[in-house]
XYZ file of C-alpha atoms in Angstrom:
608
model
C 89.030 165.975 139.419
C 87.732 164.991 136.103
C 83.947 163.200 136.831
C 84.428 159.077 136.899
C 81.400 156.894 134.636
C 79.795 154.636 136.763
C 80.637 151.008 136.353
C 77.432 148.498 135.059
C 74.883 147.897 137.492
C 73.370 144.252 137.699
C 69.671 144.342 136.850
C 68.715 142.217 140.326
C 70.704 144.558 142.187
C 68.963 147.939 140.801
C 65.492 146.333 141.251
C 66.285 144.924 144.578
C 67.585 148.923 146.007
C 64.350 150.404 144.228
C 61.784 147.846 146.134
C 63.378 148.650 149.682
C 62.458 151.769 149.018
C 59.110 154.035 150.694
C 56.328 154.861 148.916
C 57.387 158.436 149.775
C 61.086 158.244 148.158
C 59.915 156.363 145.016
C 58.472 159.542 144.059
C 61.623 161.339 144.596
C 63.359 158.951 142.594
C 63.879 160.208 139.155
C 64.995 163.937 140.330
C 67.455 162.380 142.959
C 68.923 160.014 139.671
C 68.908 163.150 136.965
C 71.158 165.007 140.145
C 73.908 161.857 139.653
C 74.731 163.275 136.066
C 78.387 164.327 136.637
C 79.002 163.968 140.050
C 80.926 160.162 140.014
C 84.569 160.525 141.285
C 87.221 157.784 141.072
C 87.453 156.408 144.755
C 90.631 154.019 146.340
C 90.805 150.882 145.458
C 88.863 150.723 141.921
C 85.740 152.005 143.884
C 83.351 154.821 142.418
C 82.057 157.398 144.804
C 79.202 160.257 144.176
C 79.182 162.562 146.869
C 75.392 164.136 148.380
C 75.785 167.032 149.945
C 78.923 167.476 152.908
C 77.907 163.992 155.355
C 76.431 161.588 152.527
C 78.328 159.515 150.215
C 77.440 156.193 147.979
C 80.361 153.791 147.248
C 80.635 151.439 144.269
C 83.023 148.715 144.502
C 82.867 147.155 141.064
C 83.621 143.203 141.224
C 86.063 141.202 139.150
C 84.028 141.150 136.066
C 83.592 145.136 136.191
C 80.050 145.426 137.132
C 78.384 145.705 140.384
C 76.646 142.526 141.197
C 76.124 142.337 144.958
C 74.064 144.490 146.928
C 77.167 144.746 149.278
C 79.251 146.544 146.589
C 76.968 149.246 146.667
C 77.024 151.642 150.091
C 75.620 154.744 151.563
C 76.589 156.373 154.530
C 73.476 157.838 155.555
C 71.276 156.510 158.068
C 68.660 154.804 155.941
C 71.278 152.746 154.117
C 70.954 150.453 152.319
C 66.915 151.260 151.993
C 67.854 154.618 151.267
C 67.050 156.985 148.384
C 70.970 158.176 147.531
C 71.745 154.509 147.101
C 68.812 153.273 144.688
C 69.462 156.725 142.721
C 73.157 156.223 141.776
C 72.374 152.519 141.030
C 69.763 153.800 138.505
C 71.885 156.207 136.701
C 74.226 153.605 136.060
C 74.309 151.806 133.391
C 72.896 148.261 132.742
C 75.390 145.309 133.256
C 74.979 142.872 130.421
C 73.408 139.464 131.742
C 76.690 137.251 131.108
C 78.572 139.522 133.154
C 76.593 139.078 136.495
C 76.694 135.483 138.037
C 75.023 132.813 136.290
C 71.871 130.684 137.765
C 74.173 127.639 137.019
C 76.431 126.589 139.758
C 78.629 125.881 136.500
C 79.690 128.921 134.482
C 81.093 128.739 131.522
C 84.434 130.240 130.589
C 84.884 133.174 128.531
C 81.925 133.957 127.652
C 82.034 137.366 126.426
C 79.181 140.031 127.352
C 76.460 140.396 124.735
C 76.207 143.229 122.664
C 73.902 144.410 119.656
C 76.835 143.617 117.354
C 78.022 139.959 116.444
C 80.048 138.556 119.295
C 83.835 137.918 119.092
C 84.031 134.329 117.638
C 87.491 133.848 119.388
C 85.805 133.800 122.995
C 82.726 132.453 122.451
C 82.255 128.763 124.132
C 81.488 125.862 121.993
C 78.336 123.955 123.169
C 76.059 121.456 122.048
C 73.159 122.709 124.791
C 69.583 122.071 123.155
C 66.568 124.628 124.726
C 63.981 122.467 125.969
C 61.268 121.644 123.998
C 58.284 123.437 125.733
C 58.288 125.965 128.693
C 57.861 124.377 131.806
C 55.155 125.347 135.446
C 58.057 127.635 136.763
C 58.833 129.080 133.189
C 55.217 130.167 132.537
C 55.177 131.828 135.918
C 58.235 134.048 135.187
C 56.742 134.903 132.065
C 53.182 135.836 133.340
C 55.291 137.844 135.594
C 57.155 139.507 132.927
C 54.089 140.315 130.642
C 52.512 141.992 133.385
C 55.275 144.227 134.137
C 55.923 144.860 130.319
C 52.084 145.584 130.588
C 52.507 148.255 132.942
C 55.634 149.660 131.229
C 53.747 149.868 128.098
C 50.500 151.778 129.892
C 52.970 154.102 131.449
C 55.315 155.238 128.250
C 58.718 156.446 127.712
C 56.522 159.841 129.781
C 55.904 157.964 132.939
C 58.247 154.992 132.574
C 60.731 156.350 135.065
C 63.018 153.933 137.052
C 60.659 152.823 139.218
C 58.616 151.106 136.272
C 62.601 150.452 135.016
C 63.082 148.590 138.262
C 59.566 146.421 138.058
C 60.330 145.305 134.645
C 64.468 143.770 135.679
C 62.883 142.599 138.451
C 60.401 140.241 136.220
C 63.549 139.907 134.222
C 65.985 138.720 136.627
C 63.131 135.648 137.376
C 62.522 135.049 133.836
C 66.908 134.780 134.150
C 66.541 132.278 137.278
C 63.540 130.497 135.105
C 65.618 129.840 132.410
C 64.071 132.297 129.787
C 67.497 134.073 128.481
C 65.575 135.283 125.304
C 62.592 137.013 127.579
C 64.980 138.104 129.501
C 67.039 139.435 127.094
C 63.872 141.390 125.218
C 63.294 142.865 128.615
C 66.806 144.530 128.760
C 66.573 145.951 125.338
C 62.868 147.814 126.677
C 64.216 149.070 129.980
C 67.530 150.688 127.665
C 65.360 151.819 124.972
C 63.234 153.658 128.172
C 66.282 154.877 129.358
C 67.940 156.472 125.810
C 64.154 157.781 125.068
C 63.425 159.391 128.859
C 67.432 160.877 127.690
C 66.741 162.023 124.799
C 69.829 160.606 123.425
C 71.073 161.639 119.655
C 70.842 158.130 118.443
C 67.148 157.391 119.969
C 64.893 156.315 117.593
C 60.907 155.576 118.627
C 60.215 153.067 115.937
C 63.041 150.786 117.875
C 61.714 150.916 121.168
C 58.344 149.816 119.946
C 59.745 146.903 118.023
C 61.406 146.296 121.366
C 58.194 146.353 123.078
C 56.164 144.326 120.254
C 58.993 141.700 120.258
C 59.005 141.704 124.278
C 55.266 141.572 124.511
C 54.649 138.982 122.272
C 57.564 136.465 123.720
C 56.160 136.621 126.762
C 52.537 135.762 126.063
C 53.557 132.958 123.976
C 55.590 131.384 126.889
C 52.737 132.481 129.669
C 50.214 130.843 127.847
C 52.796 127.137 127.729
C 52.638 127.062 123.950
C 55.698 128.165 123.086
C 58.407 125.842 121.849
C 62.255 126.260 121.759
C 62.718 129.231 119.853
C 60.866 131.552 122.174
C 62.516 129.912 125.586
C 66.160 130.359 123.901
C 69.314 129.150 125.584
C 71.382 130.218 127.921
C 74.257 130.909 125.184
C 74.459 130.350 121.803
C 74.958 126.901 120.463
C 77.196 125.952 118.339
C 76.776 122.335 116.122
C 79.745 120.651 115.283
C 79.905 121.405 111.351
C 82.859 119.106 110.280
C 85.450 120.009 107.261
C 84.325 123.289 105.799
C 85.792 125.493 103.269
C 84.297 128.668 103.321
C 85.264 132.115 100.729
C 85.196 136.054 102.132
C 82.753 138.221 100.440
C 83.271 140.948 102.068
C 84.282 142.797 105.961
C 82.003 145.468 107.727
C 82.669 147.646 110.710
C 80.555 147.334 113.581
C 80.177 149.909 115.669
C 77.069 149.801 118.954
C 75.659 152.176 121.213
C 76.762 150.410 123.923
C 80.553 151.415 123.093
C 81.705 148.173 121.501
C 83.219 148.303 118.181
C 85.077 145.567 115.883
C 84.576 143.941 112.449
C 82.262 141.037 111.057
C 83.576 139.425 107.409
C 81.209 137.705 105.863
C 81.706 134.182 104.079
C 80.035 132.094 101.817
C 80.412 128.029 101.720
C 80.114 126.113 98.476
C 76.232 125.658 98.852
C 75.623 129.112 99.233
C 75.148 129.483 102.945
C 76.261 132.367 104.694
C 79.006 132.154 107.924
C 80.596 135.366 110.098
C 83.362 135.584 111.487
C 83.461 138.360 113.974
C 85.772 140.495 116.434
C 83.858 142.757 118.562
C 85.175 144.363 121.891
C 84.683 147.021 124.216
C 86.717 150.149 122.052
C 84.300 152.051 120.115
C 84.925 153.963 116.497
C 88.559 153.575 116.865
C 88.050 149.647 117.288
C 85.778 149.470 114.373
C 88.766 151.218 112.295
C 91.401 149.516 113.410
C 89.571 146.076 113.392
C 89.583 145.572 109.933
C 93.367 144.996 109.357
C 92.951 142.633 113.058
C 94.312 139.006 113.046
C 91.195 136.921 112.257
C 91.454 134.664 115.819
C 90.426 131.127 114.214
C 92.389 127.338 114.482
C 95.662 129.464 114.233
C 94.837 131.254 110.251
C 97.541 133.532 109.291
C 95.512 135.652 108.169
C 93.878 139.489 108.957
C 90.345 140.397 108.179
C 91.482 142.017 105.076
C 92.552 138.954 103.474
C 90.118 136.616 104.554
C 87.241 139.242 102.824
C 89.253 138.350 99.711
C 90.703 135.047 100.724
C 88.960 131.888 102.137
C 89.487 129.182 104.544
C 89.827 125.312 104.938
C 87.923 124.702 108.127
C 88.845 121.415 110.511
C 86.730 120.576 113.221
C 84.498 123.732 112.682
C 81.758 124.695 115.141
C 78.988 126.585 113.452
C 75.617 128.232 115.429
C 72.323 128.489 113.836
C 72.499 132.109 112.669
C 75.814 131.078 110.882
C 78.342 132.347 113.325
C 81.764 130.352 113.263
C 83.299 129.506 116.561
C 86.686 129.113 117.671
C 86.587 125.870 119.845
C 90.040 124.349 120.829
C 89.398 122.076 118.336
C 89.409 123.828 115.311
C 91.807 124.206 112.840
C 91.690 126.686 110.097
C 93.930 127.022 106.686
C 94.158 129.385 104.568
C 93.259 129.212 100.749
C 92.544 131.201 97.451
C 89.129 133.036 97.627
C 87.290 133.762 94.363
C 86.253 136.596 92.399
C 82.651 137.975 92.698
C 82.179 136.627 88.779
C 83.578 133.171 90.034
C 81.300 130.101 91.132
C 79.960 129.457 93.726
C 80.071 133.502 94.755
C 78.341 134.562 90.882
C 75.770 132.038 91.981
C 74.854 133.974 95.296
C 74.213 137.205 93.487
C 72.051 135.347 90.657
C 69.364 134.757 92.542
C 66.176 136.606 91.540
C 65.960 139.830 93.619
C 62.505 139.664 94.874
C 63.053 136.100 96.370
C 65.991 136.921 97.863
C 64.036 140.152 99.702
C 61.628 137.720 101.042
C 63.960 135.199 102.012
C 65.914 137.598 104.162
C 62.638 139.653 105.521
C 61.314 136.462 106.535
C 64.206 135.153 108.589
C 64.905 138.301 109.836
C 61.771 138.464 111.691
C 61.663 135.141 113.411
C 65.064 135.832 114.290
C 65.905 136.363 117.766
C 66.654 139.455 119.332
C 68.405 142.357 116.730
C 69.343 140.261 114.553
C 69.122 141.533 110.756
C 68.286 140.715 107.790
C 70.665 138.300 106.087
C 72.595 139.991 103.326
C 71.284 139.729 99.321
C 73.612 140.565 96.101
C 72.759 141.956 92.533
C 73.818 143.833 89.587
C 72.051 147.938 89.163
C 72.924 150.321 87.041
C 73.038 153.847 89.251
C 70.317 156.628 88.354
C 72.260 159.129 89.910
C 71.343 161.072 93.651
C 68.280 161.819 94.868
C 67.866 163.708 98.434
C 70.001 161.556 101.203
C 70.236 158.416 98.683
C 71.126 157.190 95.299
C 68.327 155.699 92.423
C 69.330 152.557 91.221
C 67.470 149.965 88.887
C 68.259 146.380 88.901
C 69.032 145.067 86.123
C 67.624 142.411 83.348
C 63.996 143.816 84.255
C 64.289 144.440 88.009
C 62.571 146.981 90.264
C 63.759 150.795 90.789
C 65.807 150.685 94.334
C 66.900 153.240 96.961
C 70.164 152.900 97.853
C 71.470 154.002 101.132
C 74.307 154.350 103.562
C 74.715 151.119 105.967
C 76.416 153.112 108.783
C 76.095 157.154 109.000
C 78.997 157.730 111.374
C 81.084 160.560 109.348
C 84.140 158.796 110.161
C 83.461 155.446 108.686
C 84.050 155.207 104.465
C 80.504 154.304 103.842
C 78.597 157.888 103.172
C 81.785 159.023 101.913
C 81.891 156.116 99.022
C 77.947 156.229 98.206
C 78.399 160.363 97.507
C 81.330 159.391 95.059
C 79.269 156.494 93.200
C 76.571 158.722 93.365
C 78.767 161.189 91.037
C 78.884 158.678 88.099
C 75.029 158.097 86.695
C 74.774 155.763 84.566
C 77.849 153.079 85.783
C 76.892 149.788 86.600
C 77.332 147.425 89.961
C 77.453 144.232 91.431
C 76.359 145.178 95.202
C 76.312 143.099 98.624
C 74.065 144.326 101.305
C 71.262 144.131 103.488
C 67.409 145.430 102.675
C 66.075 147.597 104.686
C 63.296 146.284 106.558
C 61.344 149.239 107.058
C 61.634 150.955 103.842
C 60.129 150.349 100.344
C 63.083 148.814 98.231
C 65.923 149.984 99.782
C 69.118 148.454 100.278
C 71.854 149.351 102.078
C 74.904 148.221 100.265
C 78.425 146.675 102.038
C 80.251 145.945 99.076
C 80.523 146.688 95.591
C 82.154 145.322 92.499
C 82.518 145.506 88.713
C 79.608 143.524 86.528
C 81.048 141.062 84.615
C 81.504 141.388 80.954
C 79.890 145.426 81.375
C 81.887 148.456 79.818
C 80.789 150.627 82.387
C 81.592 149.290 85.312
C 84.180 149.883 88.114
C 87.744 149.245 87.426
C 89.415 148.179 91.122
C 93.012 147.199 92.027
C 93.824 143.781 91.149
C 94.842 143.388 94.865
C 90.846 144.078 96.097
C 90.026 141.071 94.555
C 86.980 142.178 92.509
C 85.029 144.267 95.579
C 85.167 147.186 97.634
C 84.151 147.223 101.315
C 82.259 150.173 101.498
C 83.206 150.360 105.292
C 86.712 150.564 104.739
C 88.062 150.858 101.345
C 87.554 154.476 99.900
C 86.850 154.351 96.118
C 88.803 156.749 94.314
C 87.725 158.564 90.648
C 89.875 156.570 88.819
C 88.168 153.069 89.865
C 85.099 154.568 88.001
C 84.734 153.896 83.955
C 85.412 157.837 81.988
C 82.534 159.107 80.901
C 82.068 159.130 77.179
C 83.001 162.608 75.230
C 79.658 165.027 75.123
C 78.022 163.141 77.134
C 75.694 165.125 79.726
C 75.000 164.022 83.180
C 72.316 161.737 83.969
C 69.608 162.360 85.798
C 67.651 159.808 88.230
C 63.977 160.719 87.322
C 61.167 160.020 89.224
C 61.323 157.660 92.616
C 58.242 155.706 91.904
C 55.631 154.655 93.750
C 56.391 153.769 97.454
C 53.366 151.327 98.273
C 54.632 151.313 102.292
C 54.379 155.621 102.069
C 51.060 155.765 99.919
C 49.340 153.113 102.283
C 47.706 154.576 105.183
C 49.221 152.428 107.769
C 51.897 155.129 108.807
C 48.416 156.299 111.226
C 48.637 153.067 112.713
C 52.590 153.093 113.002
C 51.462 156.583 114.839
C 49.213 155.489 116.902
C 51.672 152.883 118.680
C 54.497 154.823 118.776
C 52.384 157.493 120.608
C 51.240 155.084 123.260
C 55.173 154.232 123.531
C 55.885 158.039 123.903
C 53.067 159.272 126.001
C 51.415 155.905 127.638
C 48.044 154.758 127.773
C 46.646 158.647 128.201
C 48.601 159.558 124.944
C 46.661 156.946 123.192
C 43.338 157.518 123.918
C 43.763 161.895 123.889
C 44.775 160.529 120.103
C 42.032 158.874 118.896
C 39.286 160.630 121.187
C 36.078 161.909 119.182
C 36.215 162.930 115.643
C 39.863 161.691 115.449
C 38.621 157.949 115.826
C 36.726 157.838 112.844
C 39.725 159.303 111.057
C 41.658 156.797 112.149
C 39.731 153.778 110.749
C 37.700 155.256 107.845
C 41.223 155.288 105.581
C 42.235 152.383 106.619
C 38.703 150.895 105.285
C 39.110 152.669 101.619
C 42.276 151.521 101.167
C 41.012 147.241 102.016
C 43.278 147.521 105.336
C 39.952 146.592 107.207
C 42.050 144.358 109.821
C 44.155 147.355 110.968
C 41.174 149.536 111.238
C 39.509 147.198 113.132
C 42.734 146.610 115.688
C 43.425 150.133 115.937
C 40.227 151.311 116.621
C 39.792 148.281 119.225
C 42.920 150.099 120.657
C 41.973 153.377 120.901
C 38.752 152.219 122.712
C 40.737 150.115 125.335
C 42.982 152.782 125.798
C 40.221 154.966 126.694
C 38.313 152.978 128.584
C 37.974 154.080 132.340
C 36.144 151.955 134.856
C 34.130 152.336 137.835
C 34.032 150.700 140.929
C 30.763 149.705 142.836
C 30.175 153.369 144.176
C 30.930 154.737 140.814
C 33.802 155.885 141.108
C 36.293 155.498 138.639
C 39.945 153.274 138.945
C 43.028 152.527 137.164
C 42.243 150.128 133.974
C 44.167 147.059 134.302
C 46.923 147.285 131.809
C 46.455 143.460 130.498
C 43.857 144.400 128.006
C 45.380 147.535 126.427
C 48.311 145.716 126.154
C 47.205 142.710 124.193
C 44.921 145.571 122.139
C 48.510 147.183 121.601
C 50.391 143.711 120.492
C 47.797 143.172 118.474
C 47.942 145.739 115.978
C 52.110 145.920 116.612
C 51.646 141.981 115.293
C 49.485 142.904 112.233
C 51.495 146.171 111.467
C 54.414 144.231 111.259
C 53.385 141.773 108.814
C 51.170 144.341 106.521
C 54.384 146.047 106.400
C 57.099 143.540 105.704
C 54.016 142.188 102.824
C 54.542 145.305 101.668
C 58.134 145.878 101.346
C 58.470 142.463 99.994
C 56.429 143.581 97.277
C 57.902 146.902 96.393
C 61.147 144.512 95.360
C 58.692 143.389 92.530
């Protein structure tokens, strides 16, 4: 028999079979959930067993939303059940359950809600509600989240190294009461840690160490806002996303992209504009994968009855009755609503020519800044403008901006082989010297770089791209596959281009990459990693370029972090004991907090 995956564990339900367990079998626990790889066999009944040696097997009986949610759907039938070490290890090598698939707080759930995923939700099951967070955390929500900071704490001090499923289990378990508390966003932050832990511990392809400390910084700093009862609204959240009633609104496609997550989901998001210039989704995302995220972008768009497929509304529009509209811009699909279709417009028609004439650099900053006091993984919102391409340069293209503007990197928004996007940047990358009109995103953690969606021909240029009538003046990079004769024939005798020199990149040439280091090795190795780092001679390395350069502040932070990390006191016969982790990790957040902002300064500024 072919091995069965294991269905999605509820967070509660993992932390709950860890804490029965003996100091003795805690220790035991990683090795006995590394031995679960493989072994899961499709059982009667929709059940999932794993089999330990010839008298001992765990059952999963999955409830009616998938997941296991009860601690009575999970069995062993060895003596020590349920505080046994067989059960607790199966439960951690399954994966995660999403928090709107386990049993809401609220004796009143809502219906179909859809689970979250990194990836914009399906607007065609997501419930329409008018629920406002409350203004300012209240006694039991500052508890939770002095709960959760100190368990983020310890998760921090310990490192992907030493953050096993024991620490895994501490950290849902502060989660699940910042849940019950009312703290969805906290909560929320705390999933994304304990699954970065869990892809880094892995060593999964797609693991990347710069995202589990922005996981951590963004966890970390939620929580001490709401444990010191300052925060407002943003950082308690809501339970769901609310959606505002928005009226009559006639909105015009600018382009579709294919969404593809880690967590298996896959789909398409189209992106509108309405006639003041603010961006809307409009998104269909569900459990399928790369073959979803193909197939998605011909889908029926699922909106007040539209005739209409993805395709057409990227190059179409809509007349929107009754429309329900969140605060990030997503449209939802409310019984209400009623949705006709009508013309779109042409890239080099009003009010779309108007979105991509906006000066670059403010643009950048616009969509840097909301992207970071967005919630959760949200992105930066997407910018347009006209470049004329430089040709190729290593794993991107050179591209200046026109009328005056800065030299940009251009690179692929999705690397999966099988999507069109790597494919189409190689072939623009071919013709140096043709002009665009691009739609994309910047890339918040590179110096001017954007990472294009969309292209289209420049109005009124000669050597621009020449697209089928029926594309409506774009490409989507994701899915339509530009072909040699969109592209303008190069004139007779005339030699290839060449993209000349990069430029300066002020984020590579500043010396905070040793303070980007320095966290991201206290993610990787813990609290011992840290200070081993910045111990002796390596300490004054640290800070002294820092200094030259004017970066004082991070010098300053990072050395105060490297001392906290290796501080090691003594008890009142001298001998020494475990640090508390509360300082180290507000040492940590610290300069996570300032190397955020020095960064995204400086990435603003490379748009210049």
């Amino acid at each position: 028999m072919s091995p069965e995956p294991l269905p999605p564990v509820a967070p509660e339900v993992l932390a709950e079979a860890v804490g029965q367990l003996t100091a003795r079998l805690r220790k035991k626990l990683d090795a006995a959930v590394a031995e679960c790889a493989g072994k899961a066999l499709a059982g009667s009944g929709g059940s999932v067993e794993v089999r330990f040696g010839e008298d001992t097997l765990v059952i999963l009986r999955p409830g009616p939303s998938g997941a296991v949610t009860e601690p009575g759907q999970a069995v062993c039938s060895c003596l020590l059940a349920p505080r046994c070490l067989h059960r607790a290890a199966v439960l951690g090598a399954a994966p995660l359950a999403d928090a709107d698939t386990v049993p809401p707080a609220d004796p009143e759930p809502s219906e179909g809600t859809p689970p979250p995923v990194t990836a914009p939700l399906t607007a065609s099951s997501v419930p329409v509600t008018t629920e406002e967070a409350r203004p300012s955390p209240t006694p039991a929500q500052v508890d939770a989240a002095a709960g959760l900071w100190l368990a983020a704490a310890e998760a921090l001090a310990a490192g992907v190294t030493a953050g096993g499923t024991v620490v895994q289990a501490e950290l849902l378990r502060a989660a699940h009461s910042a849940r019950l508390a009312g703290l969805p966003r906290a909560e929320a932050a705390a999933l994304r840690v304990v699954r970065g832990l869990r892809t880094a511990r892995e060593r999964h392809r797609g693991q990347r160490l710069s995202d589990l400390t922005a996981a951590f910084r963004t966890l970390l700093a939620g929580a001490a806002a709401l444990a010191s009862g300052a925060a407002g609204a943003e950082e308690v959240g809501t339970a769901r996303r609310a959606y505002a009633e928005g009226g009559s609104l006639r909105v015009l496609g600018l382009c579709r992209e294919p969404v593809l997550s880690a967590t298996g989901y896959g789909g398409v998001t189209t992106h509108l504009l309405g006639p003041d210039g603010s961006l809307y989704t409009l998104s269909d995302v569900r459990p399928g994968g790369l073959s979803r995220a193909k197939g998605a972008g011909t889908a029926s768009v699922a909106l007040g009855g539209a005739v209409l497929d993805h395709a057409g509304l990227a190059r179409g529009g809509l007349l929107i009755a009754g429309a329900t509209v969140s605060a990030d811009g997503r449209l939802g699909a409310g019984r209400g609503v009623r949705a006709t279709p009508v013309r779109g417009a042409d890239w080099s028609q009003e009010p779309v020519a108007a979105f991509f004439a906006r000066p670059v650099r403010e643009a950048v900053a616009s969509s840097l800044d909301a992207a970071a006091s967005a919630p959760g993984d949200a992105g930066p919102a997407l910018l347009g403008c006209d470049v004329e391409v430089l040709g190729a340069a290593d794993d991107h293209l050179l591209a200046r901006v026109l009328d005056g503007g800065p030299l940009v990197r251009l690179r692929v928004a999705h690397p999966h082989p099988e999507l069109a996007h790597a494919e189409n940047l190689r072939r623009i990358g071919g013709f140096p010297g043709v002009v665009l009109r691009v739609l994309g995103r910047p890339d918040p953690d590179r110096a001017a770089t954007l990472r294009p969606l969309a292209v289209g021909p420049v109005p009124g240029a000669s050597s621009s791209l020449r697209l089928p009538e029926e594309w409506r003046g774009h490409a989507d990079l994701g899915y339509d596959r530009l072909q040699g004769d969109h592209f303008p024939r190069p004139e007779a005798g005339a030699a290839p281009g060449t993209p000349g020199p990069a430029g300066t990149d002020p984020l590579a040439d500043a010396p905070l990459w040793r303070v980007r280091r320095l966290l991201e090795t206290g993610v990787a190795g813990g609290r011992r990693a840290v200070a081993e780092a910045a111990r002796g001679a390596d300490r004054t390395a640290l800070g002294v370029p820092l200094r030259r350069a004017g970066l004082a502040g991070a010098a300053e932070l990072a050395e105060g972090l490297a001392a906290e990390a290796d501080r090691r006191p003594r008890d009142s016969f001298g001998r020494l004991v475990d640090a508390s982790p509360d300082a180290y990790a507000r040492a940590w957040l610290a300069s996570a907090v300032h190397l955020d902002a020095a960064e995204r300064a400086l990435v603003t500024a490379s748009w210049s």
